[in-house]
Coordinates of C-alpha atoms in Angstrom, one line a residue:
M1466 CA -10.8 16.0 34.1
K1467 CA -9.5 18.4 31.4
P1468 CA -6.5 16.2 30.4
I1469 CA -8.8 13.2 30.1
I1470 CA -11.2 15.1 27.9
G1471 CA -8.4 16.5 25.9
A1472 CA -6.9 13.0 25.3
Q1473 CA -10.3 11.7 24.2
T1474 CA -10.7 14.6 21.8
S1475 CA -7.3 14.0 20.4
E1476 CA -8.1 10.3 19.9
W1477 CA -11.3 11.1 18.0
Q1478 CA -9.4 13.6 15.8
G1479 CA -6.8 10.9 15.1
I1480 CA -9.5 8.4 14.2
G1481 CA -11.0 11.0 11.8
C1482 CA -7.6 11.5 10.2
I1483 CA -6.9 7.8 9.6
V1484 CA -10.4 7.4 8.2
A1485 CA -9.8 10.3 5.8
S1486 CA -6.5 8.8 4.9
V1487 CA -7.8 5.4 3.9
F1488 CA -10.7 7.0 2.1
C1489 CA -8.1 8.9 -0.1
L1490 CA -6.0 5.8 -0.6
S1491 CA -9.0 3.6 -1.5
M1492 CA -10.1 6.2 -4.0
A1493 CA -6.6 6.4 -5.4
D1494 CA -6.5 2.6 -5.9
A1495 CA -9.9 2.8 -7.5
L1496 CA -8.6 5.5 -9.9
V1497 CA -5.6 3.3 -10.8
K1498 CA -8.0 0.5 -11.7
Y1499 CA -10.2 3.0 -13.6
I1500 CA -7.4 4.3 -15.8
S1501 CA -5.6 1.0 -16.3
D1502 CA -6.9 0.8 -19.9
D1503 CA -5.4 4.2 -20.7
V1504 CA -2.0 4.2 -19.0
G1505 CA 0.4 1.3 -18.4
V1506 CA 1.9 0.5 -15.0
W1507 CA 5.4 1.6 -16.0
Q1508 CA 4.2 4.9 -17.3
L1509 CA 2.2 5.4 -14.1
Y1510 CA 5.3 4.7 -12.0
V1511 CA 7.3 7.3 -13.9
L1512 CA 4.6 10.0 -13.7
R1513 CA 3.9 9.3 -10.1
A1514 CA 7.6 9.6 -9.2
L1515 CA 8.1 12.8 -11.2
L1516 CA 5.1 14.4 -9.4
A1517 CA 6.6 13.4 -6.0
S1518 CA 10.2 14.5 -6.7
P1519 CA 9.7 18.3 -6.2
L1520 CA 8.0 17.7 -2.8
L1521 CA 10.7 15.2 -1.6
G1522 CA 13.5 17.5 -2.8
L1523 CA 12.0 20.4 -0.9
L1524 CA 11.6 18.4 2.3
L1525 CA 15.0 16.8 2.1
G1526 CA 17.0 19.9 1.4
R1527 CA 20.7 19.8 0.2
R1528 CA 21.9 17.8 3.2
G1529 CA 19.1 15.3 2.9
V1530 CA 19.8 14.7 -0.8
M1531 CA 23.5 14.0 0.1
R1532 CA 22.3 11.5 2.8
L1533 CA 20.1 9.9 0.2
G1534 CA 23.0 9.4 -2.1
R1535 CA 24.9 7.6 0.7
A1536 CA 21.9 5.5 1.6
L1537 CA 21.6 4.2 -1.9
L1538 CA 25.0 2.5 -1.4
R1539 CA 23.7 0.4 1.6
R1540 CA 22.5 -3.1 0.8
W1541 CA 19.5 -3.2 3.1
V1542 CA 18.1 0.1 1.9
L1543 CA 18.1 -1.3 -1.6
V1544 CA 16.5 -4.6 -0.4
R1545 CA 13.8 -2.7 1.4
T1546 CA 13.2 -0.5 -1.7
G1547 CA 13.0 -3.6 -3.9
L1548 CA 10.5 -5.3 -1.7
L1549 CA 8.2 -2.2 -1.7
M1550 CA 8.5 -1.9 -5.4
A1551 CA 7.5 -5.5 -5.8
M1552 CA 4.6 -4.9 -3.5
W1553 CA 3.2 -2.2 -5.7
L1554 CA 3.9 -4.0 -8.9
T1555 CA 2.1 -7.1 -7.9
F1556 CA -0.8 -5.2 -6.4
Y1557 CA -1.3 -2.9 -9.3
A1558 CA -1.0 -5.8 -11.7
A1559 CA -4.0 -7.5 -10.1
L1560 CA -6.3 -4.4 -10.2
P1561 CA -7.4 -4.7 -13.8
T1562 CA -8.5 -8.3 -13.3
L1563 CA -9.7 -8.6 -9.7
T1564 CA -12.6 -6.8 -8.0
L1565 CA -11.3 -3.9 -5.9
S1566 CA -12.7 -5.4 -2.7
M1567 CA -11.0 -8.7 -3.3
A1568 CA -7.6 -7.1 -4.1
A1569 CA -8.0 -4.9 -1.0
V1570 CA -8.8 -7.7 1.4
A1571 CA -5.9 -9.8 0.1
L1572 CA -3.5 -6.9 0.6
Y1573 CA -4.8 -6.2 4.1
T1574 CA -3.6 -9.6 5.2
S1575 CA -0.2 -7.9 5.6
P1576 CA -0.5 -7.4 9.4
L1577 CA -0.9 -11.2 9.7
F1578 CA 2.3 -11.7 7.7
I1579 CA 4.1 -8.9 9.6
A1580 CA 3.3 -10.7 12.9
L1581 CA 4.5 -14.0 11.5
F1582 CA 7.8 -12.6 10.1
A1583 CA 8.4 -10.5 13.2
A1584 CA 8.1 -13.6 15.3
W1585 CA 10.2 -15.7 12.9
L1586 CA 12.9 -13.3 11.7
A1587 CA 13.0 -10.7 14.4
G1588 CA 12.4 -12.9 17.4
E1589 CA 9.5 -10.8 18.6
R1590 CA 6.9 -12.6 20.8
L1591 CA 3.4 -13.2 19.5
S1592 CA 0.7 -13.9 22.1
T1593 CA -2.0 -16.6 21.9
G1594 CA -4.5 -14.0 20.8
G1595 CA -2.2 -13.0 18.0
W1596 CA -1.9 -16.6 16.8
L1597 CA -5.7 -17.0 16.9
G1598 CA -6.1 -13.8 14.9
I1599 CA -3.7 -15.2 12.3
V1600 CA -5.6 -18.4 12.0
L1601 CA -8.9 -16.5 11.7
G1602 CA -7.4 -14.2 9.1
F1603 CA -6.2 -17.0 6.8
A1604 CA -9.5 -18.8 7.3
G1605 CA -11.2 -15.6 5.9
V1606 CA -8.8 -15.6 3.0
V1607 CA -9.7 -19.2 2.1
L1608 CA -13.4 -18.3 2.4
I1609 CA -12.9 -15.5 -0.1
L1610 CA -10.7 -17.4 -2.5
R1611 CA -12.6 -20.7 -2.4
P1612 CA -9.8 -22.7 -4.1
G1613 CA -11.1 -25.6 -6.2
T1614 CA -14.4 -23.8 -7.1
M1615 CA -15.4 -21.7 -10.1
H1616 CA -14.9 -18.6 -8.0
F1617 CA -11.2 -19.1 -7.6
T1618 CA -8.7 -17.2 -9.8
P1619 CA -4.9 -17.5 -9.6
M1620 CA -4.7 -13.7 -10.0
V1621 CA -5.6 -13.3 -6.4
A1622 CA -2.1 -14.6 -5.5
L1623 CA -0.7 -11.2 -6.7
P1624 CA -2.1 -9.0 -3.9
L1625 CA -1.3 -11.8 -1.4
L1626 CA 2.3 -11.7 -2.7
A1627 CA 2.1 -7.9 -2.3
A1628 CA 1.1 -8.4 1.3
V1629 CA 4.1 -10.7 1.8
C1630 CA 6.5 -8.2 0.2
Y1631 CA 5.1 -5.4 2.4
A1632 CA 5.5 -7.5 5.5
L1633 CA 9.1 -8.4 4.7
A1634 CA 9.8 -4.8 4.0
C1635 CA 8.5 -3.9 7.5
V1636 CA 10.7 -6.4 9.1
V1637 CA 13.8 -5.4 7.1
T1638 CA 13.2 -1.8 8.1
R1639 CA 12.8 -2.9 11.8
V1640 CA 16.0 -5.0 11.9
H1641 CA 18.3 -3.3 9.4
C1642 CA 17.1 0.2 8.6
R1643 CA 16.1 1.6 12.0
D1644 CA 18.7 4.4 11.8
E1645 CA 17.8 5.6 8.4
A1646 CA 15.9 8.9 8.2
P1647 CA 12.3 8.4 7.1
L1648 CA 12.6 11.0 4.2
V1649 CA 15.7 9.3 3.0
L1650 CA 13.9 6.0 2.8
S1651 CA 11.0 7.7 1.0
G1652 CA 13.5 9.3 -1.5
A1653 CA 15.1 5.9 -2.2
L1654 CA 11.7 4.4 -2.9
N1655 CA 10.7 7.2 -5.2
L1656 CA 14.0 6.9 -7.2
G1657 CA 13.4 3.2 -7.4
F1658 CA 9.9 3.7 -8.8
L1659 CA 11.3 6.2 -11.3
C1660 CA 14.1 3.8 -12.5
L1661 CA 11.8 0.8 -12.6
G1662 CA 9.1 2.7 -14.6
A1663 CA 11.7 4.1 -17.0
V1664 CA 13.2 0.7 -17.7
G1665 CA 9.8 -0.9 -18.0
C1666 CA 8.6 1.8 -20.5
L1667 CA 11.8 1.5 -22.5
W1668 CA 11.7 -2.3 -22.7
M1669 CA 8.0 -2.3 -23.7
T1670 CA 8.5 0.4 -26.3
L1671 CA 11.5 -1.4 -27.9
H1672 CA 10.6 -5.1 -27.4
G1673 CA 6.9 -5.2 -26.6
Q1674 CA 4.5 -6.5 -29.2
L1675 CA 0.9 -5.3 -29.7
P1676 CA -1.8 -8.0 -29.3
A1677 CA -2.4 -9.8 -32.6
D1678 CA -6.1 -9.2 -32.4
G1679 CA -5.6 -5.5 -32.3
T1680 CA -6.8 -5.1 -28.7
T1681 CA -5.3 -2.6 -26.3
P1682 CA -2.1 -3.8 -24.5
T1683 CA -2.5 -4.9 -21.0
F1684 CA -1.7 -2.8 -17.9
L1685 CA 1.7 -4.6 -17.5
T1686 CA 2.7 -4.6 -21.2
A1687 CA 1.6 -1.2 -22.4
P1688 CA 4.5 1.1 -23.7
W1689 CA 4.7 4.8 -23.1
R1690 CA 1.9 6.4 -25.0
S1691 CA 0.0 9.7 -25.3
L1692 CA -2.8 10.0 -22.8
P1693 CA -6.3 11.5 -23.3
A1694 CA -7.1 14.7 -21.4
E1695 CA -9.3 12.8 -19.0
A1696 CA -6.4 10.6 -17.9
W1697 CA -4.2 13.6 -17.2
W1698 CA -6.9 15.0 -14.9
L1699 CA -7.2 11.7 -13.2
L1700 CA -3.5 11.5 -12.7
A1701 CA -3.5 14.9 -11.2
G1702 CA -6.2 13.8 -8.9
L1703 CA -4.2 10.7 -8.0
A1704 CA -1.2 12.8 -7.0
I1705 CA -3.4 15.0 -4.8
L1706 CA -5.0 12.0 -3.1
F1707 CA -1.6 10.5 -2.3
V1708 CA -0.4 13.8 -0.7
L1709 CA -3.7 14.1 1.3
A1710 CA -3.4 10.5 2.4
S1711 CA 0.2 10.9 3.6
S1712 CA -0.5 14.1 5.5
T1713 CA -3.6 12.8 7.2
V1714 CA -2.0 9.5 8.2
A1715 CA 0.9 11.5 9.7
K1716 CA -1.5 13.5 11.8
A1717 CA -3.5 10.4 12.9
Y1718 CA -0.5 8.7 14.4
Q1719 CA 0.6 11.9 16.1
M1720 CA -2.7 12.3 17.8
A1721 CA -3.7 8.8 18.9
P1722 CA -2.1 5.5 19.9
S1723 CA -0.8 3.3 17.0
A1724 CA -2.9 0.3 18.1
L1725 CA -6.1 2.3 18.0
I1726 CA -5.3 3.9 14.6
G1727 CA -4.3 0.5 13.2
I1728 CA -7.8 -0.8 13.9
F1729 CA -9.5 2.0 12.0
D1730 CA -7.1 1.5 9.1
Y1731 CA -9.3 -1.4 8.2
T1732 CA -12.1 0.9 7.1
Y1733 CA -10.1 0.8 3.9
L1734 CA -11.9 -2.5 3.1
I1735 CA -15.3 -0.8 3.5
F1736 CA -14.3 2.1 1.2
A1737 CA -12.8 -0.2 -1.4
A1738 CA -16.0 -2.2 -1.5
G1739 CA -17.9 1.0 -1.9
W1740 CA -15.8 2.3 -4.8
G1741 CA -15.9 -1.1 -6.4
W1742 CA -19.7 -1.0 -6.3
W1743 CA -20.0 2.6 -7.5
L1744 CA -17.4 2.7 -10.3
F1745 CA -17.3 -1.0 -11.4
S1746 CA -20.7 -2.4 -10.3
E1747 CA -18.9 -5.0 -8.1
T1748 CA -21.0 -6.6 -5.5
P1749 CA -19.4 -9.0 -3.0
D1750 CA -21.4 -12.2 -2.4
V1751 CA -22.1 -13.4 1.1
A1752 CA -19.1 -15.6 1.4
T1753 CA -16.8 -12.8 0.3
A1754 CA -18.4 -10.4 2.7
V1755 CA -18.0 -12.9 5.6
G1756 CA -14.4 -13.5 4.6
M1757 CA -13.7 -9.8 4.5
L1758 CA -15.1 -9.5 8.0
C1759 CA -12.9 -12.4 9.2
V1760 CA -9.8 -10.7 7.8
G1761 CA -10.8 -7.4 9.4
V1762 CA -11.5 -8.9 12.8
A1763 CA -8.2 -10.9 12.6
G1764 CA -6.2 -7.8 11.9
V1765 CA -7.8 -6.2 14.9
C1766 CA -6.9 -9.2 17.0
V1767 CA -3.3 -9.2 15.9
W1768 CA -3.0 -5.4 16.6
R1769 CA -4.6 -5.7 20.1
A1770 CA -2.8 -8.9 21.1
T1771 CA 0.7 -7.7 20.2
P1772 CA 0.9 -4.1 21.5
A1773 CA 4.6 -4.2 22.0
C1774 CA 5.3 -5.9 18.7
M1775 CA 3.2 -4.5 15.9
P1776 CA 3.6 -0.8 16.5
S1777 CA 7.4 -1.2 16.8
V1778 CA 7.6 -3.1 13.5
T1779 CA 5.3 -1.0 11.5
A1780 CA 6.3 2.3 13.0
S1781 CA 9.8 1.8 11.6
V1782 CA 8.6 1.4 8.0
G1783 CA 9.8 5.0 7.9
T1784 CA 7.0 7.6 8.1
E1785 CA 5.7 6.8 4.7
T1786 CA 2.4 5.3 3.7
R1787 CA 1.6 2.7 1.1
S1788 CA 1.6 5.6 -1.3
G1789 CA 5.3 5.9 -0.9
Y1790 CA 5.1 9.5 0.1
P1791 CA 6.6 10.9 3.3
A1792 CA 4.2 10.8 6.2
G1793 CA 4.2 10.4 10.0
P1794 CA 4.3 7.0 11.6
P1795 CA 2.9 4.8 8.9
R1796 CA -0.1 2.6 8.5

């Protein structure tokens, strides 16, 4: 009996860790939305990458840094890095406009796309239950978006595109980057963020034009600028949240089965709705709430119906979370 009790305790601890992780990630995304008027996305990329670099350098060591240099010469490592950078760019670009809960539920369609791309590009089998989950998930998306009505906004295509980019990155990792060290992949992504942010800041500073009406530049078009003290404190909190999220998600997947942890990953949607209500007075209507429930149930169906497929594809994303920081088997 003791081994059974021990396994159950370990599973509950794993569930607690993944819930803590998505709590931190949802809060981090809420903070990005909150400070989007003070800092541009390009500056945010640079500061986030600089904050992560000392930790990555310490974990990689001299040999790891040399391996990272060699990995940057491989095509599929660069393709994967580009897809993940595109994911974050499109998701962050949507946050100032969309409600946090709507952006979150659109992004969390990624397991549906992963299952589709794994079946199409990697030849991995998808069961009948998995296909039903995909249909239910996309029905929930249509219910949330309500195309053709006054509730529809084209901006919601951005987090959906982010979900597609993330799913493609998962499959690329599975098929072409399986032998790469996880920390090396994390380092490549961090360097990609640093370069992209630096180029974006330089371009906006040299060629960007301030709005004619004197309003503040948008999140995507803001050049490098001095930040108020409050923004620096929030950025420091953002860095801490990313580190906490990456460490707790690592522990979660070490202590409990991937399929079980994947289900509780969807508590992110609940937290995102809560932060949206508290910080931005966002209240989902009934149709949106039902659509979110459909997407969550669909994700659970896909996870449960493809035990041999989903963990293998997502587990090879390379021990890093959506935050881009090193972690254990990812979300």
